[in-house]
Amino acid sequence: MSRLQVVSGKGGTGKTTVAAALALALATEGKRTLLVEVEGRQGIAQLFETEALPYEERKIAVAPGGGEVYALAIDPELALLDYLQMFYKLGSAGRALRKLGAIDFATTIAPGVRDVLLTGKACEAVRRKDKNGRFVYDYVVMDAPPTGRITRFLNVNDEVAGLAKIGPIHNQAQAVMRVLKSSETAVHLVTLLEEMPVQETADGIAELRSARLPVGRVIVNMVRPQVLDAAGLELVAAVPRSSVARALSSAGLGGARRGGHAERLVDPLLAQAEEYAERYTLETEQRAALADLDAPLHELPLLTAGMDLAGLYALARELRGQGVS
Ligand SMILES: Nc1ncnc2c1ncn2[C@@H]1O[C@H](COP(=O)(O)OP(=O)(O)O)[C@@H](O)[C@H]1O
Ligand SMILES: [Mg+2]
């Protein structure tokens, strides 16, 4: 199992939710995971019902079996200070630099620097060891930028490595790219069973593969329950109205009389069946398109009661059950 798990997907498909559920799933059986957010929107804090995350790793959840989930919202400015500190031992000079606005300059102007800092921080967490030489985190899960930007985001270290031919930045970029392009990393894509996100998933996978970045799993989120299969739908389409009315009456829904309650239920019921049949056809097409992508496929249910912590744990259990962790 890759130790760096990157979660991307079209915006709004549930990247943050799936990344959090995955971090929980990977943390079971005493494992420790770090969930990192790189777009600074505090989605993770919201999901775990805790206050805004500082730029500091902190425990936010305990997984079944005693595992732990830590979280970190990476701030690019502070990551740059970290980085300068690590290589140049800047100390208070780093703080002075920040006051001068040099860091704003570096993170907004220098191409790709911001992204290198973010991926660099995640890779540092992946490789970090304790005094006994053991990895501090068994897994790092990244709530990453959306599909349209993920390849550039992860590949940017290559660009930087090309710019800086020698020195610590060069070495750092090389080291980060080694992690990102190895089997230590897996890039998962979250999608819905709808045409647009499925198309984006296909494009995203093609881009990742051509950049030689390791594609992980495709996770279909918010899947609605399948009420009828193709055979069932055919039956529904063929059944006469009168039989539907009779069936409703004998099920105790409304009176048996013509024009009674049951009769009035027939049209809405048949309309619903038709709507469901249309959705079934669309979803079948999208499932087939996803199956062509040649990546392991998983499905997570739409939680109709809305998302809360209990729902998040339920999604984590589902991922475990499907062998994702
Ligand atoms: N399986 C699910 N069932 C129900 N609601 C979900 C599910 N997954 C995500 N959501 C909800 O969908 C919305 C978008 O999810 P989020 O994880 O923030 O997406 P993204 O990070 O891709 O923008 C949120 O309101 C979230 O609670
Ligand atoms: Mg998000």
Coordinates of C-alpha atoms and ligand atoms in Angstrom, one line a residue:
M1 CA 0.0 0.0 0.0
S2 CA 1.5 3.4 -1.0
R3 CA 2.4 5.6 1.9
L4 CA 1.5 8.8 0.2
Q5 CA -2.1 8.8 -1.0
V6 CA -3.1 11.8 -3.0
V7 CA -6.9 12.5 -3.5
S8 CA -8.0 14.6 -6.4
G9 CA -11.2 14.8 -8.4
K10 CA -13.5 17.4 -9.9
G11 CA -14.5 20.1 -7.4
G12 CA -17.5 19.3 -5.4
T13 CA -17.4 15.5 -6.0
G14 CA -16.2 14.9 -2.4
K15 CA -12.4 15.1 -2.5
T16 CA -12.1 16.4 1.1
T17 CA -14.7 13.9 2.4
V18 CA -13.1 10.9 0.7
A19 CA -9.6 12.0 1.7
A20 CA -10.8 12.2 5.3
A21 CA -12.6 8.8 5.2
L22 CA -9.5 7.3 3.6
A23 CA -7.3 8.7 6.4
L24 CA -9.6 7.2 8.9
A25 CA -9.7 3.8 7.1
L26 CA -5.9 3.7 6.9
A27 CA -5.6 4.5 10.5
T28 CA -7.3 1.4 11.9
E29 CA -5.3 -1.3 13.7
G30 CA -3.1 1.2 15.5
K31 CA -1.7 2.9 12.4
R32 CA -1.1 6.6 12.4
T33 CA -2.1 8.7 9.4
L34 CA -1.6 12.4 8.6
L35 CA -4.3 14.1 6.6
V36 CA -2.9 17.2 4.8
E37 CA -4.9 20.0 3.2
V38 CA -3.1 22.2 0.7
E39 CA -5.7 24.6 -0.4
G40 CA -6.2 26.2 3.0
R41 CA -10.0 26.2 3.0
Q42 CA -10.3 24.4 6.4
G43 CA -12.6 21.8 5.0
I44 CA -10.9 19.1 7.2
A45 CA -11.5 21.1 10.4
Q46 CA -15.2 21.5 9.4
L47 CA -15.6 17.8 8.6
F48 CA -14.1 16.7 11.9
E49 CA -16.1 19.3 13.7
T50 CA -13.0 20.9 15.3
E51 CA -11.7 24.5 15.2
A52 CA -9.6 25.8 12.3
L53 CA -6.3 23.9 12.0
P54 CA -3.1 25.9 12.8
Y55 CA 0.0 25.2 10.7
E56 CA 0.9 22.4 13.0
E57 CA 0.2 18.7 13.0
R58 CA -2.5 17.8 15.6
K59 CA -4.5 14.8 16.4
I60 CA -8.1 15.2 15.2
A61 CA -9.6 11.7 15.4
V62 CA -9.2 8.2 16.8
A63 CA -9.9 5.3 14.4
P64 CA -11.4 2.0 15.4
G65 CA -8.7 -0.3 16.8
G66 CA -6.8 2.6 18.3
G67 CA -5.4 4.2 15.2
E68 CA -4.9 8.0 15.1
V69 CA -5.6 10.6 12.4
Y70 CA -3.5 13.8 12.6
A71 CA -4.2 16.7 10.4
L72 CA -2.3 19.7 8.9
A73 CA -3.4 22.6 6.8
I74 CA -0.2 23.5 5.0
D75 CA 0.4 27.3 4.8
P76 CA 2.8 27.9 1.9
E77 CA 4.4 30.9 3.6
L78 CA 5.1 29.1 6.7
A79 CA 6.3 26.1 4.7
L80 CA 8.8 28.4 3.0
L81 CA 10.1 29.5 6.3
D82 CA 10.4 25.9 7.4
Y83 CA 12.3 25.1 4.3
L84 CA 14.7 28.1 4.6
Q85 CA 15.2 27.2 8.2
M86 CA 16.0 23.6 7.3
F87 CA 18.6 24.5 4.7
Y88 CA 20.0 27.8 5.7
K89 CA 19.4 27.9 9.5
L90 CA 17.9 31.3 9.1
G91 CA 16.4 31.7 12.6
S92 CA 15.2 35.2 13.3
A93 CA 16.4 36.3 9.8
G94 CA 13.6 34.2 8.5
R95 CA 11.1 36.2 10.5
A96 CA 12.6 39.4 9.3
L97 CA 12.3 38.2 5.7
R98 CA 8.7 37.5 6.3
K99 CA 8.1 41.1 7.6
L100 CA 9.8 42.5 4.5
G101 CA 7.3 40.6 2.3
A102 CA 10.0 38.6 0.7
I103 CA 7.9 35.5 1.2
D104 CA 4.8 36.8 -0.4
F105 CA 7.1 37.6 -3.3
A106 CA 8.5 34.1 -3.4
T107 CA 5.1 32.4 -3.1
T108 CA 3.2 34.5 -5.6
I109 CA 5.9 35.3 -8.2
A110 CA 8.4 32.5 -8.5
P111 CA 6.9 29.9 -10.8
G112 CA 5.9 26.6 -9.1
V113 CA 7.6 27.5 -5.8
R114 CA 4.3 27.5 -4.0
D115 CA 3.5 24.0 -5.2
V116 CA 7.0 22.7 -4.5
L117 CA 6.6 23.8 -0.9
L118 CA 3.3 22.1 -0.5
T119 CA 4.3 18.8 -2.0
G120 CA 7.7 19.0 -0.3
K121 CA 6.1 19.3 3.1
A122 CA 3.9 16.2 2.4
C123 CA 6.9 14.2 1.2
E124 CA 8.8 15.3 4.3
A125 CA 6.0 13.9 6.5
V126 CA 6.1 10.7 4.5
R127 CA 9.8 10.2 5.1
R128 CA 10.0 11.5 8.6
K129 CA 11.3 9.0 11.2
D130 CA 11.4 9.0 15.0
K131 CA 14.4 8.4 17.2
N132 CA 14.1 4.7 16.8
G133 CA 14.2 5.0 13.0
R134 CA 10.5 4.2 12.5
F135 CA 8.2 6.2 10.3
V136 CA 6.3 8.8 12.3
Y137 CA 3.3 8.4 10.0
D138 CA 2.3 5.1 8.4
Y139 CA 0.4 7.0 5.7
V140 CA 0.0 10.5 4.5
V141 CA -3.3 11.4 2.8
M142 CA -3.4 14.6 0.8
D143 CA -6.6 16.5 0.0
A144 CA -5.1 17.8 -3.3
P145 CA -6.1 20.3 -5.9
P146 CA -8.8 19.3 -8.4
T147 CA -8.3 17.0 -11.4
G148 CA -7.7 19.9 -13.9
R149 CA -4.6 21.0 -11.9
I150 CA -3.4 17.9 -10.3
T151 CA -0.7 16.9 -12.9
R152 CA 0.9 20.3 -12.9
F153 CA 0.7 20.5 -9.2
L154 CA 2.5 17.2 -8.7
N155 CA 4.9 17.6 -11.6
V156 CA 6.0 21.1 -10.8
N157 CA 9.1 19.9 -9.0
D158 CA 10.3 18.7 -12.4
E159 CA 10.1 22.2 -13.7
V160 CA 12.0 23.6 -10.6
A161 CA 14.5 20.9 -10.9
G162 CA 15.1 22.0 -14.5
L163 CA 15.5 25.7 -13.4
A164 CA 17.9 25.1 -10.5
K165 CA 20.6 22.8 -11.7
I166 CA 22.5 22.6 -8.4
G167 CA 22.1 23.4 -4.7
P168 CA 19.5 22.5 -2.1
I169 CA 16.5 23.5 -4.1
H170 CA 17.6 21.2 -6.9
N171 CA 18.2 18.3 -4.5
Q172 CA 14.9 18.9 -2.7
A173 CA 12.9 18.9 -6.0
Q174 CA 14.7 15.7 -7.1
A175 CA 13.9 14.0 -3.8
V176 CA 10.3 15.1 -4.0
M177 CA 9.9 13.9 -7.5
R178 CA 11.4 10.5 -6.6
V179 CA 8.7 10.0 -4.0
L180 CA 5.9 11.3 -6.2
K181 CA 6.8 9.1 -9.2
S182 CA 7.4 6.0 -7.2
S183 CA 5.1 3.3 -6.0
E184 CA 5.3 5.0 -2.6
T185 CA 2.6 7.4 -4.1
A186 CA -0.9 6.7 -5.4
V187 CA -3.1 9.4 -6.9
H188 CA -6.8 8.6 -6.5
L189 CA -9.6 10.4 -8.4
V190 CA -13.0 11.0 -6.9
T191 CA -15.9 11.2 -9.3
L192 CA -19.7 11.1 -9.5
L193 CA -21.7 8.8 -11.9
E194 CA -22.3 11.8 -14.2
E195 CA -20.9 12.6 -17.6
M196 CA -18.8 15.7 -16.8
P197 CA -16.9 14.3 -13.8
V198 CA -16.4 11.0 -15.5
Q199 CA -14.9 12.7 -18.6
E200 CA -12.7 14.8 -16.3
T201 CA -11.6 11.6 -14.6
A202 CA -10.7 10.0 -17.9
D203 CA -8.7 13.2 -19.0
G204 CA -7.0 13.4 -15.6
I205 CA -5.9 9.8 -15.7
A206 CA -4.5 10.2 -19.2
E207 CA -2.5 13.3 -18.1
L208 CA -1.2 11.6 -14.9
R209 CA -0.1 8.6 -16.9
S210 CA 1.7 10.6 -19.6
A211 CA 3.5 12.5 -16.8
R212 CA 4.4 9.1 -15.3
L213 CA 2.6 9.8 -12.1
P214 CA 1.2 6.7 -10.4
V215 CA -2.6 6.5 -10.8
G216 CA -4.3 4.8 -7.9
R217 CA -8.0 4.2 -7.6
V218 CA -11.1 5.7 -9.0
I219 CA -13.7 6.3 -6.2
V220 CA -17.2 7.0 -7.3
N221 CA -18.9 9.0 -4.6
M222 CA -22.5 9.7 -3.7
V223 CA -23.8 6.6 -5.5
R224 CA -27.6 6.3 -5.1
P225 CA -29.1 2.9 -4.4
Q226 CA -30.0 0.7 -7.3
V227 CA -33.7 0.1 -6.9
L228 CA -34.3 -2.0 -10.0
D229 CA -32.0 -3.7 -12.5
A230 CA -32.4 -3.8 -16.3
A231 CA -34.8 -6.8 -16.1
G232 CA -36.9 -5.1 -13.4
L233 CA -37.1 -1.9 -15.4
E234 CA -38.4 -3.8 -18.5
L235 CA -41.1 -5.3 -16.4
V236 CA -42.2 -2.0 -15.0
A237 CA -42.4 -0.5 -18.5
A238 CA -44.6 -3.4 -19.7
V239 CA -47.0 -3.6 -16.8
P240 CA -50.5 -2.2 -17.4
R241 CA -51.8 0.7 -15.4
S242 CA -54.7 -1.4 -14.1
S243 CA -52.4 -4.0 -12.6
V244 CA -50.4 -1.3 -10.8
A245 CA -53.6 0.2 -9.3
R246 CA -54.7 -3.3 -8.2
A247 CA -51.3 -4.0 -6.7
L248 CA -51.3 -0.8 -4.8
S249 CA -54.8 -1.5 -3.4
S250 CA -53.9 -5.0 -2.3
A251 CA -50.9 -3.6 -0.6
G252 CA -53.3 -1.6 1.5
L253 CA -52.6 1.8 -0.2
G254 CA -55.9 3.6 -0.7
G255 CA -59.3 2.1 -1.3
A256 CA -60.0 -0.6 -3.9
R257 CA -62.6 1.6 -5.5
R258 CA -61.9 3.0 -9.0
G259 CA -60.8 6.7 -8.6
G260 CA -59.9 5.9 -5.0
H261 CA -56.5 6.6 -3.4
A262 CA -54.7 3.9 -5.2
E263 CA -55.7 5.2 -8.6
R264 CA -54.2 8.6 -7.9
L265 CA -50.9 7.0 -6.9
V266 CA -50.4 5.2 -10.2
D267 CA -49.2 8.1 -12.3
P268 CA -46.7 9.5 -9.9
L269 CA -45.4 6.0 -9.3
L270 CA -45.0 5.3 -13.0
A271 CA -43.4 8.7 -13.5
Q272 CA -40.9 7.9 -10.8
A273 CA -40.1 4.6 -12.4
E274 CA -39.5 6.3 -15.7
E275 CA -37.2 8.8 -14.1
Y276 CA -35.4 6.0 -12.5
A277 CA -35.1 4.1 -15.8
E278 CA -33.5 7.2 -17.4
R279 CA -31.0 7.6 -14.5
Y280 CA -30.2 3.9 -14.7
T281 CA -29.4 4.1 -18.4
L282 CA -27.1 7.2 -17.8
E283 CA -25.4 5.6 -14.8
T284 CA -24.8 2.3 -16.8
E285 CA -23.1 4.3 -19.5
Q286 CA -20.9 6.1 -17.0
R287 CA -20.0 2.9 -15.2
A288 CA -18.9 1.4 -18.5
A289 CA -16.8 4.5 -19.3
L290 CA -15.1 4.2 -15.9
A291 CA -14.5 0.5 -16.3
D292 CA -12.5 1.4 -19.5
L293 CA -10.0 3.4 -17.5
D294 CA -8.1 0.4 -16.3
A295 CA -7.9 1.5 -12.6
P296 CA -9.5 -0.2 -9.6
L297 CA -13.0 1.1 -9.1
H298 CA -14.8 1.7 -5.8
E299 CA -18.2 3.1 -4.9
L300 CA -19.3 5.1 -1.9
P301 CA -23.0 5.6 -1.1
L302 CA -24.8 8.9 -1.0
L303 CA -25.5 9.5 2.7
T304 CA -29.0 10.8 2.5
A305 CA -29.0 12.0 6.1
G306 CA -26.2 14.4 5.1
M307 CA -22.5 14.4 6.2
D308 CA -21.5 14.3 9.8
L309 CA -18.8 12.5 11.8
A310 CA -20.8 9.3 12.0
G311 CA -21.2 9.4 8.2
L312 CA -17.5 9.9 7.8
Y313 CA -16.8 6.8 9.9
A314 CA -19.4 4.9 7.8
L315 CA -17.6 5.9 4.6
A316 CA -14.2 4.8 6.2
R317 CA -15.7 1.4 7.0
E318 CA -17.0 1.1 3.5
L319 CA -13.5 1.8 2.1
R320 CA -12.0 -0.8 4.3
G321 CA -14.6 -3.3 3.3
Q322 CA -13.7 -2.7 -0.3
G323 CA -10.0 -3.3 0.4
V324 CA -8.9 0.2 -0.2
S325 CA -6.9 0.3 3.0
Ligands
LIG1 N1 -21.0 10.2 0.2 C1 -21.6 11.4 0.5 N2 -22.9 11.5 0.9 C2 -23.5 12.6 1.1 N3 -22.9 13.8 1.0 C3 -21.6 13.9 0.7 C4 -20.9 12.7 0.4 N4 -19.6 13.0 0.0 C5 -19.6 14.4 0.1 N5 -20.7 14.9 0.5 C6 -21.1 16.3 0.6 O1 -20.8 16.9 -0.6 C7 -20.3 18.2 -0.5 C8 -19.0 18.4 -1.2 O2 -18.0 17.5 -0.5 P1 -16.5 17.9 -0.4 O3 -15.8 16.8 0.3 O4 -16.4 19.2 0.3 O5 -16.1 18.1 -1.9 P2 -14.8 18.7 -2.5 O6 -13.7 18.7 -1.5 O7 -14.5 17.8 -3.7 O8 -15.2 20.1 -3.0 C9 -20.2 18.5 1.1 O9 -21.3 19.1 1.5 C10 -20.1 17.0 1.6 O10 -20.6 17.0 2.9
MG2 MG -12.5 20.2 -0.7

